[in-house]
mmCIF file of C-alpha atoms in Angstrom:
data_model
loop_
_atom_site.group_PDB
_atom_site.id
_atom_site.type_symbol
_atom_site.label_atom_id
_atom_site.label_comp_id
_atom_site.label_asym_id
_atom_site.label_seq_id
_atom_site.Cartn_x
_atom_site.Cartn_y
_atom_site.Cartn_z
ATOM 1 C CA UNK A 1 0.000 0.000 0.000
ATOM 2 C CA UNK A 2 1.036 3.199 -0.690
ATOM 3 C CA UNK A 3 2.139 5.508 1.865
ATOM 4 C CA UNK A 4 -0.160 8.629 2.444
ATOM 5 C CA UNK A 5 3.304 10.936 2.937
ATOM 6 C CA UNK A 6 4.093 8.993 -0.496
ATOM 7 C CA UNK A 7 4.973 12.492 -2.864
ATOM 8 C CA UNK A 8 5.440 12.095 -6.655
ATOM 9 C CA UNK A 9 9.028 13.485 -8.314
ATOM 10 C CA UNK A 10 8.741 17.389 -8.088
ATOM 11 C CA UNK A 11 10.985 19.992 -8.480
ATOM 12 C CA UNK A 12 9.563 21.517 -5.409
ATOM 13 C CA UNK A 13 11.253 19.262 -3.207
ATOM 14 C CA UNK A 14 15.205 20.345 -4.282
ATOM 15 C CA UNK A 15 13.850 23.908 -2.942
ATOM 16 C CA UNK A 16 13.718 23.340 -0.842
ATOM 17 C CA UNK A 17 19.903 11.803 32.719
ATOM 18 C CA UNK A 18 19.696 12.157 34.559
ATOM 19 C CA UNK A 19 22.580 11.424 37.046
ATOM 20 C CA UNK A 20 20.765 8.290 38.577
ATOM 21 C CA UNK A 21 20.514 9.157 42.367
ATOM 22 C CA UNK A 22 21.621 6.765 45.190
ATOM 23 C CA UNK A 23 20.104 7.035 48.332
ATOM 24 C CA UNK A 24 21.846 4.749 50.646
ATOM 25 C CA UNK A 25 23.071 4.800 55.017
ATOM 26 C CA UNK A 26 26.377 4.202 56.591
ATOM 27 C CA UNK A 27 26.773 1.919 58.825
ATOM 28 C CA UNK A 28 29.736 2.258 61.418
ATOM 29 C CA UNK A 29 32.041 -0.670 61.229
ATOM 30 C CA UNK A 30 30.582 -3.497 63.876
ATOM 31 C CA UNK A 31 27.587 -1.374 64.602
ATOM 32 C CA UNK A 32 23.768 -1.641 63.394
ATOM 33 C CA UNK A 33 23.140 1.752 63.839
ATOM 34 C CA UNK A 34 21.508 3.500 60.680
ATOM 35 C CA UNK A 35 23.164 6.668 59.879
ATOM 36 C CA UNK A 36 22.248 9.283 57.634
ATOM 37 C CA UNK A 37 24.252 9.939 54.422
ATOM 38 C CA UNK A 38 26.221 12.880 55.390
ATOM 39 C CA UNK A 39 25.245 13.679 51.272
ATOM 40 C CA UNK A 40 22.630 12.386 49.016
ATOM 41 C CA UNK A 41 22.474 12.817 45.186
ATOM 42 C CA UNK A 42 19.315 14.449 43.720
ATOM 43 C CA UNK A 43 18.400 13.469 40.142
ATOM 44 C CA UNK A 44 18.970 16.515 38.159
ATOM 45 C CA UNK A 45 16.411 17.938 36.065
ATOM 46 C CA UNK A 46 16.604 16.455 32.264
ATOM 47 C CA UNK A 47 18.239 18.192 29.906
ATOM 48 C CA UNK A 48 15.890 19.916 27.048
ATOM 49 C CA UNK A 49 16.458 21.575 23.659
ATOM 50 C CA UNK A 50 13.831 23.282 22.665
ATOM 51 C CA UNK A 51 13.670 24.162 18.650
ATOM 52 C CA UNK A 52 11.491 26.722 16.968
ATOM 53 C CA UNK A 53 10.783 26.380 13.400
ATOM 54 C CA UNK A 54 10.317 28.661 10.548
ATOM 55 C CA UNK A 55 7.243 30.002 9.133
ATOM 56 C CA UNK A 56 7.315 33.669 8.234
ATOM 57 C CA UNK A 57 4.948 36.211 10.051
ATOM 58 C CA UNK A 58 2.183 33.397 10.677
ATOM 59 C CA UNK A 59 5.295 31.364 12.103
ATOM 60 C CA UNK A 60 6.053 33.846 14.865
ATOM 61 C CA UNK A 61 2.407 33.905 16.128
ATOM 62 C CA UNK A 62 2.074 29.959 15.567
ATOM 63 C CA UNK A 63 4.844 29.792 18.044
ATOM 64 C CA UNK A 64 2.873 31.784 20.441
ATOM 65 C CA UNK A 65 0.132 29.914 20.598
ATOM 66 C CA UNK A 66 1.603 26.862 20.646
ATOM 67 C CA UNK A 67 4.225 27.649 23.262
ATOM 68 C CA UNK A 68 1.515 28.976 25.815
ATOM 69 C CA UNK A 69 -0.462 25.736 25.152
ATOM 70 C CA UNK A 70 2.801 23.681 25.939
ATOM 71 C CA UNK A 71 3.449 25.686 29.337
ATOM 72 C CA UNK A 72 0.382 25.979 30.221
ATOM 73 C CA UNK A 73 -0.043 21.950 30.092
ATOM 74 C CA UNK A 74 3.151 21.924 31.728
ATOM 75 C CA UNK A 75 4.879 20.274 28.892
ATOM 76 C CA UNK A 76 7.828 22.673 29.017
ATOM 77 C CA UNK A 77 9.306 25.132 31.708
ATOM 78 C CA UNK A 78 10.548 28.070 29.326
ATOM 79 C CA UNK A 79 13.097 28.877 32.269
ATOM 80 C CA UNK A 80 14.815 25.704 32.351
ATOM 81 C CA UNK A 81 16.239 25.191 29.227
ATOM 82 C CA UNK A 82 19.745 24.050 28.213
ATOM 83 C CA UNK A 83 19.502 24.877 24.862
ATOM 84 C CA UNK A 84 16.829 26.875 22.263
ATOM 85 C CA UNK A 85 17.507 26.493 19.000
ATOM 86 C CA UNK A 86 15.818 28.990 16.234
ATOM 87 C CA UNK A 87 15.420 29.328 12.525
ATOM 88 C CA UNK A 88 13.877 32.328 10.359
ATOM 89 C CA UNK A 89 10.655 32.949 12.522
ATOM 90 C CA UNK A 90 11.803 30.417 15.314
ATOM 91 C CA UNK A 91 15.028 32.796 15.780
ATOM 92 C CA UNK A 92 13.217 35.410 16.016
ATOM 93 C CA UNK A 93 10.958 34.104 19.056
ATOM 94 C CA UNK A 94 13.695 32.096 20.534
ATOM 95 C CA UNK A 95 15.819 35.498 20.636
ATOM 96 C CA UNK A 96 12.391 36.751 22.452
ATOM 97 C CA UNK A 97 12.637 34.489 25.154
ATOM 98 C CA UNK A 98 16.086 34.196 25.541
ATOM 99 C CA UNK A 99 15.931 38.168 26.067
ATOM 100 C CA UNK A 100 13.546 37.927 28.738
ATOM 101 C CA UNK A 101 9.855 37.464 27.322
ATOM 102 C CA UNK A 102 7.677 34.311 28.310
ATOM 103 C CA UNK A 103 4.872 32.715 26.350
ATOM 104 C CA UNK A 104 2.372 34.551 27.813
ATOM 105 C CA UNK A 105 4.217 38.437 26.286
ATOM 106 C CA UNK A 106 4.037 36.449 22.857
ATOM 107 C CA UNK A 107 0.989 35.923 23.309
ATOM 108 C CA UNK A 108 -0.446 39.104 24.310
ATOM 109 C CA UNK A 109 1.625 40.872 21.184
ATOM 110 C CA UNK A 110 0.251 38.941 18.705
ATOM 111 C CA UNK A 111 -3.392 39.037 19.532
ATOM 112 C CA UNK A 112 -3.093 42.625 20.522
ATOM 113 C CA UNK A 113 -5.368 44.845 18.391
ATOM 114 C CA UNK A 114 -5.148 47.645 20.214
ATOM 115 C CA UNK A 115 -4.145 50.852 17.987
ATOM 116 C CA UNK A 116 -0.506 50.705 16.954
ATOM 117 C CA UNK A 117 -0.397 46.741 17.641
ATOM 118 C CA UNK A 118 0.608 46.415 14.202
ATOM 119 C CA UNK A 119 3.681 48.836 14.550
ATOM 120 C CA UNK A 120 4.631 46.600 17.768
ATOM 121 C CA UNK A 121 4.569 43.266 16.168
ATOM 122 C CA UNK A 122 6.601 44.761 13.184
ATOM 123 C CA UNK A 123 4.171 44.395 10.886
ATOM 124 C CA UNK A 124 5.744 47.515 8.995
ATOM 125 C CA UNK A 125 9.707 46.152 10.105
ATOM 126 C CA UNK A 126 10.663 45.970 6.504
ATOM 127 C CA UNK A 127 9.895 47.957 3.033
ATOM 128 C CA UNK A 128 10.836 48.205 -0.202
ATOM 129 C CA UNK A 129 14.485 48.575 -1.233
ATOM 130 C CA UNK A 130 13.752 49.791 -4.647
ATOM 131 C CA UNK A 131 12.222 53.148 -5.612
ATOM 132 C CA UNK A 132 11.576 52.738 -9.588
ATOM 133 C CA UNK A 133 10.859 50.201 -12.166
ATOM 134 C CA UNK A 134 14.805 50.230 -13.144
ATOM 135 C CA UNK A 135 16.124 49.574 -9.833
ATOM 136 C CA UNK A 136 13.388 46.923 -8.991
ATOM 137 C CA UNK A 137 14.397 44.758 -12.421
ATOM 138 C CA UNK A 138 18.336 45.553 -10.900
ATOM 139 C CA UNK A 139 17.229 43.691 -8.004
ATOM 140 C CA UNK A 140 14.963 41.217 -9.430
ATOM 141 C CA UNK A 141 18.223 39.776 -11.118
ATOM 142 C CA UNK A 142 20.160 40.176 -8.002
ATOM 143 C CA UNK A 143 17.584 38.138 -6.396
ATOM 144 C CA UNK A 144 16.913 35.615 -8.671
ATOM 145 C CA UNK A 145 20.839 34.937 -8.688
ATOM 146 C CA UNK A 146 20.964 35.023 -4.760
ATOM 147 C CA UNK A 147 17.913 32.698 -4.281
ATOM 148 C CA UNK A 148 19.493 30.019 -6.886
ATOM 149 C CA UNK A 149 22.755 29.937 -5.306
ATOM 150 C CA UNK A 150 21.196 29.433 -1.845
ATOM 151 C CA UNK A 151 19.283 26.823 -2.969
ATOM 152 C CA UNK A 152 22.158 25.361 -4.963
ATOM 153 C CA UNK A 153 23.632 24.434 -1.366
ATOM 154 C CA UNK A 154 27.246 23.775 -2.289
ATOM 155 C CA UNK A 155 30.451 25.794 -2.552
ATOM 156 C CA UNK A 156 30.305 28.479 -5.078
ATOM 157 C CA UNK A 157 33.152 31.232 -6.452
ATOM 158 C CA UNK A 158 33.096 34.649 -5.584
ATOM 159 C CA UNK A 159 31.109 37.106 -7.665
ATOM 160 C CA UNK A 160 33.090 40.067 -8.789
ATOM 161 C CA UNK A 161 31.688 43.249 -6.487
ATOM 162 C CA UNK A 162 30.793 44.812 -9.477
ATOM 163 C CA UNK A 163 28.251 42.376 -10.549
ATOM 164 C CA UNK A 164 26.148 43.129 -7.221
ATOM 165 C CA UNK A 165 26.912 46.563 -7.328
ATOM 166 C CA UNK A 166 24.745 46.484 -10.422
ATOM 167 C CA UNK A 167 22.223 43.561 -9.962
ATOM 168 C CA UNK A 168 22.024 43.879 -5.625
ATOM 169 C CA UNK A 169 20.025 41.185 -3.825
ATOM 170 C CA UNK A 170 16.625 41.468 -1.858
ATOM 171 C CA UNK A 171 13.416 43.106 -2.664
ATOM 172 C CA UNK A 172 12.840 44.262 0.589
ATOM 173 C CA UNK A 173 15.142 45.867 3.651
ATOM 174 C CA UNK A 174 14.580 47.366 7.266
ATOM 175 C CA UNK A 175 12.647 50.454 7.011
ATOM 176 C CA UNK A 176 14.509 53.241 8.262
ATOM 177 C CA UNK A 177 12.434 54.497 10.436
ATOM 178 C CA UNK A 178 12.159 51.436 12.649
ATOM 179 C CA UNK A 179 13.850 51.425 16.105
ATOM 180 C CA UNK A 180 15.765 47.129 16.345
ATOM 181 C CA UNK A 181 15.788 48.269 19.926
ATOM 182 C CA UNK A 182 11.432 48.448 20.142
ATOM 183 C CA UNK A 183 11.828 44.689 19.300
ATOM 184 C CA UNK A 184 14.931 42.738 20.297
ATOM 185 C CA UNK A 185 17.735 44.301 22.466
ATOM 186 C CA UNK A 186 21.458 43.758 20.695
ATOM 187 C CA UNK A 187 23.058 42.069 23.222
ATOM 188 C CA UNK A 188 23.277 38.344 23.557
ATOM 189 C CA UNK A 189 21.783 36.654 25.843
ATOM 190 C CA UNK A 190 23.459 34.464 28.370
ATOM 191 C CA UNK A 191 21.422 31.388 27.844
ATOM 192 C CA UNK A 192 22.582 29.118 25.519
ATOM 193 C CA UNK A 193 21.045 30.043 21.703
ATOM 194 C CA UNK A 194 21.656 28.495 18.649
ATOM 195 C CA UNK A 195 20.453 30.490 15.405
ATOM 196 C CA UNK A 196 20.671 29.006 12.058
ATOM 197 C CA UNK A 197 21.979 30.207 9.021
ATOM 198 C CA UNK A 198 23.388 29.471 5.269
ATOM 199 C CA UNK A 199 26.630 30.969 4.200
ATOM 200 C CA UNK A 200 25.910 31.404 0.648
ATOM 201 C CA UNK A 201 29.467 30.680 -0.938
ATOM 202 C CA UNK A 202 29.814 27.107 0.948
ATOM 203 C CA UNK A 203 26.645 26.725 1.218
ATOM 204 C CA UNK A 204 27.228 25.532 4.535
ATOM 205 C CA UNK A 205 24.458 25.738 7.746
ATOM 206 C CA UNK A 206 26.221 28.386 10.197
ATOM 207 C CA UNK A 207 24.707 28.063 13.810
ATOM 208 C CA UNK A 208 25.102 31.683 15.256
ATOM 209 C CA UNK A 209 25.820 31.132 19.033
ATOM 210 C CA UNK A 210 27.663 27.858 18.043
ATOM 211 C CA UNK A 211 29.917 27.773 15.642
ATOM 212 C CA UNK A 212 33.373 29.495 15.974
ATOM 213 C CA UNK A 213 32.541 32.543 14.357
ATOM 214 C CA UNK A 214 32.741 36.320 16.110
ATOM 215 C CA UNK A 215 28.956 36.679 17.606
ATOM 216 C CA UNK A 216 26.895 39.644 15.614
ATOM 217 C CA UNK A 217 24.854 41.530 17.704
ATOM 218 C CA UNK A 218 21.483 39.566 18.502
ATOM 219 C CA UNK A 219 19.482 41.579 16.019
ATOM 220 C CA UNK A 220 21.507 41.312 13.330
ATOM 221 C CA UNK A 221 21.253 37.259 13.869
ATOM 222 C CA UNK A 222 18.339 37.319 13.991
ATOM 223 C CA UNK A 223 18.121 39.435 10.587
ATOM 224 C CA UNK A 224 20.406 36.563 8.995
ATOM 225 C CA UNK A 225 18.866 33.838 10.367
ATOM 226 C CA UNK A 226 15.430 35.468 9.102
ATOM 227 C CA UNK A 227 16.575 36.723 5.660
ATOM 228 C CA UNK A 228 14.699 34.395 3.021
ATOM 229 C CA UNK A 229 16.670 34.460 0.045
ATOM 230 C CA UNK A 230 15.498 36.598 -3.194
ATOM 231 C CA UNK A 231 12.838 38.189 -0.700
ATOM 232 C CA UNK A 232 15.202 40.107 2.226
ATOM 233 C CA UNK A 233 18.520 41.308 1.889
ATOM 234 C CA UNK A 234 21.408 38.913 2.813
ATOM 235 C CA UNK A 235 23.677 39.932 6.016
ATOM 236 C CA UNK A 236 27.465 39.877 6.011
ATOM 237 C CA UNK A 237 28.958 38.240 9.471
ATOM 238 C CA UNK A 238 32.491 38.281 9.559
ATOM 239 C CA UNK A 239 32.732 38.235 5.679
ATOM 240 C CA UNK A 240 30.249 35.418 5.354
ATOM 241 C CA UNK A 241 26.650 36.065 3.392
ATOM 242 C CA UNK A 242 24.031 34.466 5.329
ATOM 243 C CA UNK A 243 20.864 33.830 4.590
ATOM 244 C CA UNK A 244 17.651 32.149 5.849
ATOM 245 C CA UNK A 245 18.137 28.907 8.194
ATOM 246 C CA UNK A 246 15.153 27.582 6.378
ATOM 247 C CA UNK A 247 17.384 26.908 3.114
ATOM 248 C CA UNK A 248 19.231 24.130 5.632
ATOM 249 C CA UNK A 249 16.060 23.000 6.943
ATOM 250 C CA UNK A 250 12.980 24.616 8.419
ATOM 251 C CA UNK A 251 13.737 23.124 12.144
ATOM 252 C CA UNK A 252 17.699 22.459 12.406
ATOM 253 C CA UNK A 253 16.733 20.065 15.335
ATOM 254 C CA UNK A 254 19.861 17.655 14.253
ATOM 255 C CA UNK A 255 21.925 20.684 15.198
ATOM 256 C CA UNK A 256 21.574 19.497 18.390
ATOM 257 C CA UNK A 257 23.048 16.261 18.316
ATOM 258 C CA UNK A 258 26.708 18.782 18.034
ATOM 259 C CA UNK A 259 26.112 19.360 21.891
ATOM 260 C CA UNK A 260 24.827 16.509 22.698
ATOM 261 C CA UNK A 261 27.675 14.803 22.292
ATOM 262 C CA UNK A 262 29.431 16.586 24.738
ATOM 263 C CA UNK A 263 26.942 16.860 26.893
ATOM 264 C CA UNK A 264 23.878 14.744 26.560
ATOM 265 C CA UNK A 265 20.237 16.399 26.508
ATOM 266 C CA UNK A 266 17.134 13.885 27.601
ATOM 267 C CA UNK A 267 14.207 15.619 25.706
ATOM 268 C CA UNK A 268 14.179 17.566 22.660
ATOM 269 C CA UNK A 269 11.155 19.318 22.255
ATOM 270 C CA UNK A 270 10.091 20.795 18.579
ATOM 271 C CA UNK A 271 7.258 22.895 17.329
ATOM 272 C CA UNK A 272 7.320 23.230 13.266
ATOM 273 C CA UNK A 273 4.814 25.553 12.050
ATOM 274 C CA UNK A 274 5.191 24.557 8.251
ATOM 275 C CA UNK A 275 4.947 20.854 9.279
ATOM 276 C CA UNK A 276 1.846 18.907 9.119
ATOM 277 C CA UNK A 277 0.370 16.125 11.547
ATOM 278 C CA UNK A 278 -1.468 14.486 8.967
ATOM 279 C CA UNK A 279 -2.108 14.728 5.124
ATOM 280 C CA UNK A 280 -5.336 16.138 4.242
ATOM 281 C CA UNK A 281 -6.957 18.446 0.998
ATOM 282 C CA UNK A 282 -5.424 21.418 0.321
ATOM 283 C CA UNK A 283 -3.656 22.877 -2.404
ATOM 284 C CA UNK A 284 -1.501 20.927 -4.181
ATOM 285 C CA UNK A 285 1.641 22.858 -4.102
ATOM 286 C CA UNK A 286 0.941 23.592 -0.276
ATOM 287 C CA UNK A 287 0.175 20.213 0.774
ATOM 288 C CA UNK A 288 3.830 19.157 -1.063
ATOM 289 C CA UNK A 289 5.881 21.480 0.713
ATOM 290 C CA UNK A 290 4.192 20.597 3.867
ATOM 291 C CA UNK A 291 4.871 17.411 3.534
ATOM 292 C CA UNK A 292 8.483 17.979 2.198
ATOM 293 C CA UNK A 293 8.700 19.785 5.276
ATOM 294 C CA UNK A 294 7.097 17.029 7.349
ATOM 295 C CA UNK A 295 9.380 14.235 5.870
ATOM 296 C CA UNK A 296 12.541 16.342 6.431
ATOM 297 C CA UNK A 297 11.576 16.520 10.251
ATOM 298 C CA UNK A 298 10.515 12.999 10.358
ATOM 299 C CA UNK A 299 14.579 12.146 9.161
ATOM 300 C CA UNK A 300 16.166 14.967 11.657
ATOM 301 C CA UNK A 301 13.571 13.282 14.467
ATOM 302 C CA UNK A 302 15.156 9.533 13.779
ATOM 303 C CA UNK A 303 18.629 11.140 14.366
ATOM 304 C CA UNK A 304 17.683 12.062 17.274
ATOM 305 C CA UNK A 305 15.875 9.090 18.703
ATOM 306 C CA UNK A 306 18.691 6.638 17.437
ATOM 307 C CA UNK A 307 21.060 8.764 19.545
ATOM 308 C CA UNK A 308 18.895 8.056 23.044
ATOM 309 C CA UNK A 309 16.539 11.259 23.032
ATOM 310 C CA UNK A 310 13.212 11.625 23.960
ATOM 311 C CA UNK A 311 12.081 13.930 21.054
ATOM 312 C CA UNK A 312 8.561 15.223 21.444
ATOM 313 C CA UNK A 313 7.346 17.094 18.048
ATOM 314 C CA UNK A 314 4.164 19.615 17.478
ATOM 315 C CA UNK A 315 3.274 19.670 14.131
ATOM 316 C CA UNK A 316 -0.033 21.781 12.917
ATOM 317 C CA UNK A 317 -3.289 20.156 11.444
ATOM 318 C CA UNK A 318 -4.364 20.763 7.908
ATOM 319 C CA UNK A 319 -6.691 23.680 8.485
ATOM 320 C CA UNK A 320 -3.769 25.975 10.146
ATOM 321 C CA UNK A 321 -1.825 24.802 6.944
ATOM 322 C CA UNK A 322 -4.435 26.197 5.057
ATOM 323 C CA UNK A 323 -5.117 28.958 6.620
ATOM 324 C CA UNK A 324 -1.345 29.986 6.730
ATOM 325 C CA UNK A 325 -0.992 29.706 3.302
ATOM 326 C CA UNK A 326 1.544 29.231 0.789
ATOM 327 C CA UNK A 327 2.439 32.881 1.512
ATOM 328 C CA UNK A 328 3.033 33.037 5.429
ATOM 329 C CA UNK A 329 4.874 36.410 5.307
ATOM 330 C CA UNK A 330 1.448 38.506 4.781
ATOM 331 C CA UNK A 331 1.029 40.909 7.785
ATOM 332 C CA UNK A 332 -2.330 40.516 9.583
ATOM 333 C CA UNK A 333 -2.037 36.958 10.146
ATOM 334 C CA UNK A 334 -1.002 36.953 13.984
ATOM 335 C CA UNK A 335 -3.885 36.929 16.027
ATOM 336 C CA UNK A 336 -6.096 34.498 13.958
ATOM 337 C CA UNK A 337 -2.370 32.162 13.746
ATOM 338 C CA UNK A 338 -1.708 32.412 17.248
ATOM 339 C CA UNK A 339 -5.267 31.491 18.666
ATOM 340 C CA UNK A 340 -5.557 28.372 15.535
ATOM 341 C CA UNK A 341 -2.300 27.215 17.373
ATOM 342 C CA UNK A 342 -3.077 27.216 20.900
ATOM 343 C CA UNK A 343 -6.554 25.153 20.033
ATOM 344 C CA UNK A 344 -4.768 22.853 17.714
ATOM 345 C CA UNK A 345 -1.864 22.220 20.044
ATOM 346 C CA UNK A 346 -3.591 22.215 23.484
ATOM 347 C CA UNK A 347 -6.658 19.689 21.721
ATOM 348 C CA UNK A 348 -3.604 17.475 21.001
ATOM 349 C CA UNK A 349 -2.641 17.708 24.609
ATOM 350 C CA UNK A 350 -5.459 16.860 25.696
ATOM 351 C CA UNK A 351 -6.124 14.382 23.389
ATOM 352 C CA UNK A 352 -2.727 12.365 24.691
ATOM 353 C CA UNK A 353 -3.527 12.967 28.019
ATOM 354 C CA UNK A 354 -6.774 11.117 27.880
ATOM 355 C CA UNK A 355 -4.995 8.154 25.828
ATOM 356 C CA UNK A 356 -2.482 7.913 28.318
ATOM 357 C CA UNK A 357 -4.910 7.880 30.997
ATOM 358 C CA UNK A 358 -7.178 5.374 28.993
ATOM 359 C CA UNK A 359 -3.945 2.560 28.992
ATOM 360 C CA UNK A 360 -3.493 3.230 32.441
ATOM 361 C CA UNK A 361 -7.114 2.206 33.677
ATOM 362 C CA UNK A 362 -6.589 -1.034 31.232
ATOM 363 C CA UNK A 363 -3.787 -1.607 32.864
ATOM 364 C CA UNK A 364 -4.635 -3.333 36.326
ATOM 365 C CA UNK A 365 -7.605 -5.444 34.427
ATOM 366 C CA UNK A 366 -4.999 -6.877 32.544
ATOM 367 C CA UNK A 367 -3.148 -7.787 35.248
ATOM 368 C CA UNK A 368 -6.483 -9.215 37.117
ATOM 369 C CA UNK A 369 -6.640 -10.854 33.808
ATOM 370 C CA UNK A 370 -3.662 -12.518 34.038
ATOM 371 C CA UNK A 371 -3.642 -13.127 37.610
ATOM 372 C CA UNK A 372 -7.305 -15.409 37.237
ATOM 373 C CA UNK A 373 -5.439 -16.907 34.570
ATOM 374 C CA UNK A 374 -2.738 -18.112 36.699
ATOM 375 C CA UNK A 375 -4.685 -19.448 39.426
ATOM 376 C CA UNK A 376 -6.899 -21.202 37.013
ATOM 377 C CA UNK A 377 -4.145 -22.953 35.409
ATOM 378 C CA UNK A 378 -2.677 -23.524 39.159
ATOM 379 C CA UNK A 379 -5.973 -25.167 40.292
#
């Protein structure tokens, strides 16, 4: 039988712990007196990695929703994290909480519609960076050439300055009046934080906050890490040209298996707003890069398990797919995203809770089951 992930050939898809405690006594040599450990081990708290996806504007406010579903049913603490790993629209809500915000500040900013909510989500971050028809075909070249080398995802020669002096990448830019500082702060956090970009001459991922590179300021990781190829302008680091994360891959959750081999993690928890749970109808093109998406996951998830970790993954259903669009970097998408997210994501909560709960009351018949069976077989 054919698989229901099972996709036809299309070019579409090249786009593309715990320290075990011992609790023990001391006995004095010849005596039977108990003592009490003079110390006892705790269990320390598993290790987690949690990675945010990408997913454009509706991305951000997915992640909202589904990260205030996932505290709120206690799934993850968003303080005790050893590691948060973020690409395109999951860097720029892991820099978020790294800097101090919780899931309940995402929440409130993107189903604010108070006036100026817009201007405080950055709805208006970014406009165009051409001003006639000229300049705009200048750029559409640049772009096209930046997006297919990106894509490309191998080592490339230099192109003379000249060439994008005259055909520059990137439609669109940072609006000049916006203040960075409204949104992110530039300094990086303490916390361990793992942003990922593509360095468009190797081709190569680059994990800002891992990799030996000299750190940028936060925002202007966050503006690499974000910077979707053809669409924003790319951002030198230390003469490298980075570009979206979501080139490598739309979660980079194998980028954790670099750390955990130095230090092991326990649970790696992932929420992928262009995944989805379960094929269903929608557009053709939209349901194959959703599931493109969904099968890439599926292979960084078996990495992950075959190393020993407990990987927990929230996908979306098909009607936040299709309500997010092929084009998921419109603006007015965050409240209506954010509150499809926390239903979808808490009813699956829910959902497991009552199946786990269901095997647990099936559990002692079973075992009265077997018991009657024994003593049967005894008599």
């Amino acid at each position: 039988m054919t698989s229901p992930w099972h996709l036809p050939d299309c070019p579409l898809l090249r786009l593309g712990l715990c320290l075990r405690s011992h609790y023990g006594t001391i006995v004095a040599p010849g005596s039977t007196h108990r003592q009490t450990p003079a110390f006892t081990a705790l269990p320390s708290a598993p290790r987690t990695a949690l990675v945010l996806g990408a997913g454009g504007r509706a991305g951000v406010a997915h992640h909202a929703g589904a990260l205030s579903a996932l505290t709120e049913h206690g799934v993850i603490d968003l303080d005790a994290l050893d590691l948060v790993v973020g690409t395109s629209a999951g860097a720029i809500v892991g820099a978020q909480l790294r800097s101090g915000l919780d899931a309940a500040d995402l929440w409130e900013i993107a189903v604010d519609d108070t006036p100026g909510a817009e201007q405080r989500r950055g709805d208006d971050l970014f406009e165009p960076a051409w001003s006639t028809i000229a300049e705009l075909m200048r750029r559409g070249v640049g772009s096209s050439l930046l997006l297919g080398r990106s894509l490309a995802r191998r080592s490339h020669p230099s192109i003379p300055g000249v060439v994008h002096w005259v055909f520059p990448s990137g439609l669109m830019r940072v609006a000049r009046h916006i203040d960075l500082d409204a949104h992110l702060p530039s300094e990086w956090p303490d916390q361990p934080l793992w942003l990922a970009t593509v360095d468009v001459r190797s081709g190569r991922r680059v994990m800002l906050g891992r990799d030996r590179l000299p750190r940028p300021d936060l925002q202007r990781a966050v503006m690499a890490s974000a910077a979707v190829p053809g669409v924003y302008e790319p951002v030198p680091v230390s003469g490298h040209t980075l570009v979206d994360g979501g080139v490598h891959s739309t979660t980079n959750a194998d980028a954790v298996l670099e750390l955990h081999a130095e230090n092991p993690f326990d649970r790696v928890v992932i929420v992928a707003p262009m995944g989805l749970r379960s094929p269903a109808p929608m557009d053709p093109l939209l349901l194959t890069l959703r599931t493109w998406v969904h099968r890439s996951l599926r292979r960084e998830v078996a990495q992950l398990e075959a190393a020993g970790i407990q990987v927990e993954v929230f996908e979306p259903g098909a009607a936040i797919a299709r309500a997010h669009g092929l084009n998921t970097l419109r603006a007015g998408v965050a409240e209506t995203a954010a509150q499809l997210a926390y239903t979808d994501t808490a009813g699956l909560l829910d959902r497991r809770a009552a199946q786990s709960e269901a095997r647990d009351a099936k559990a002692p018949a079973r075992q009265r089951a077997t018991g009657d069976a024994a003593d049967t077989a005894a008599a």
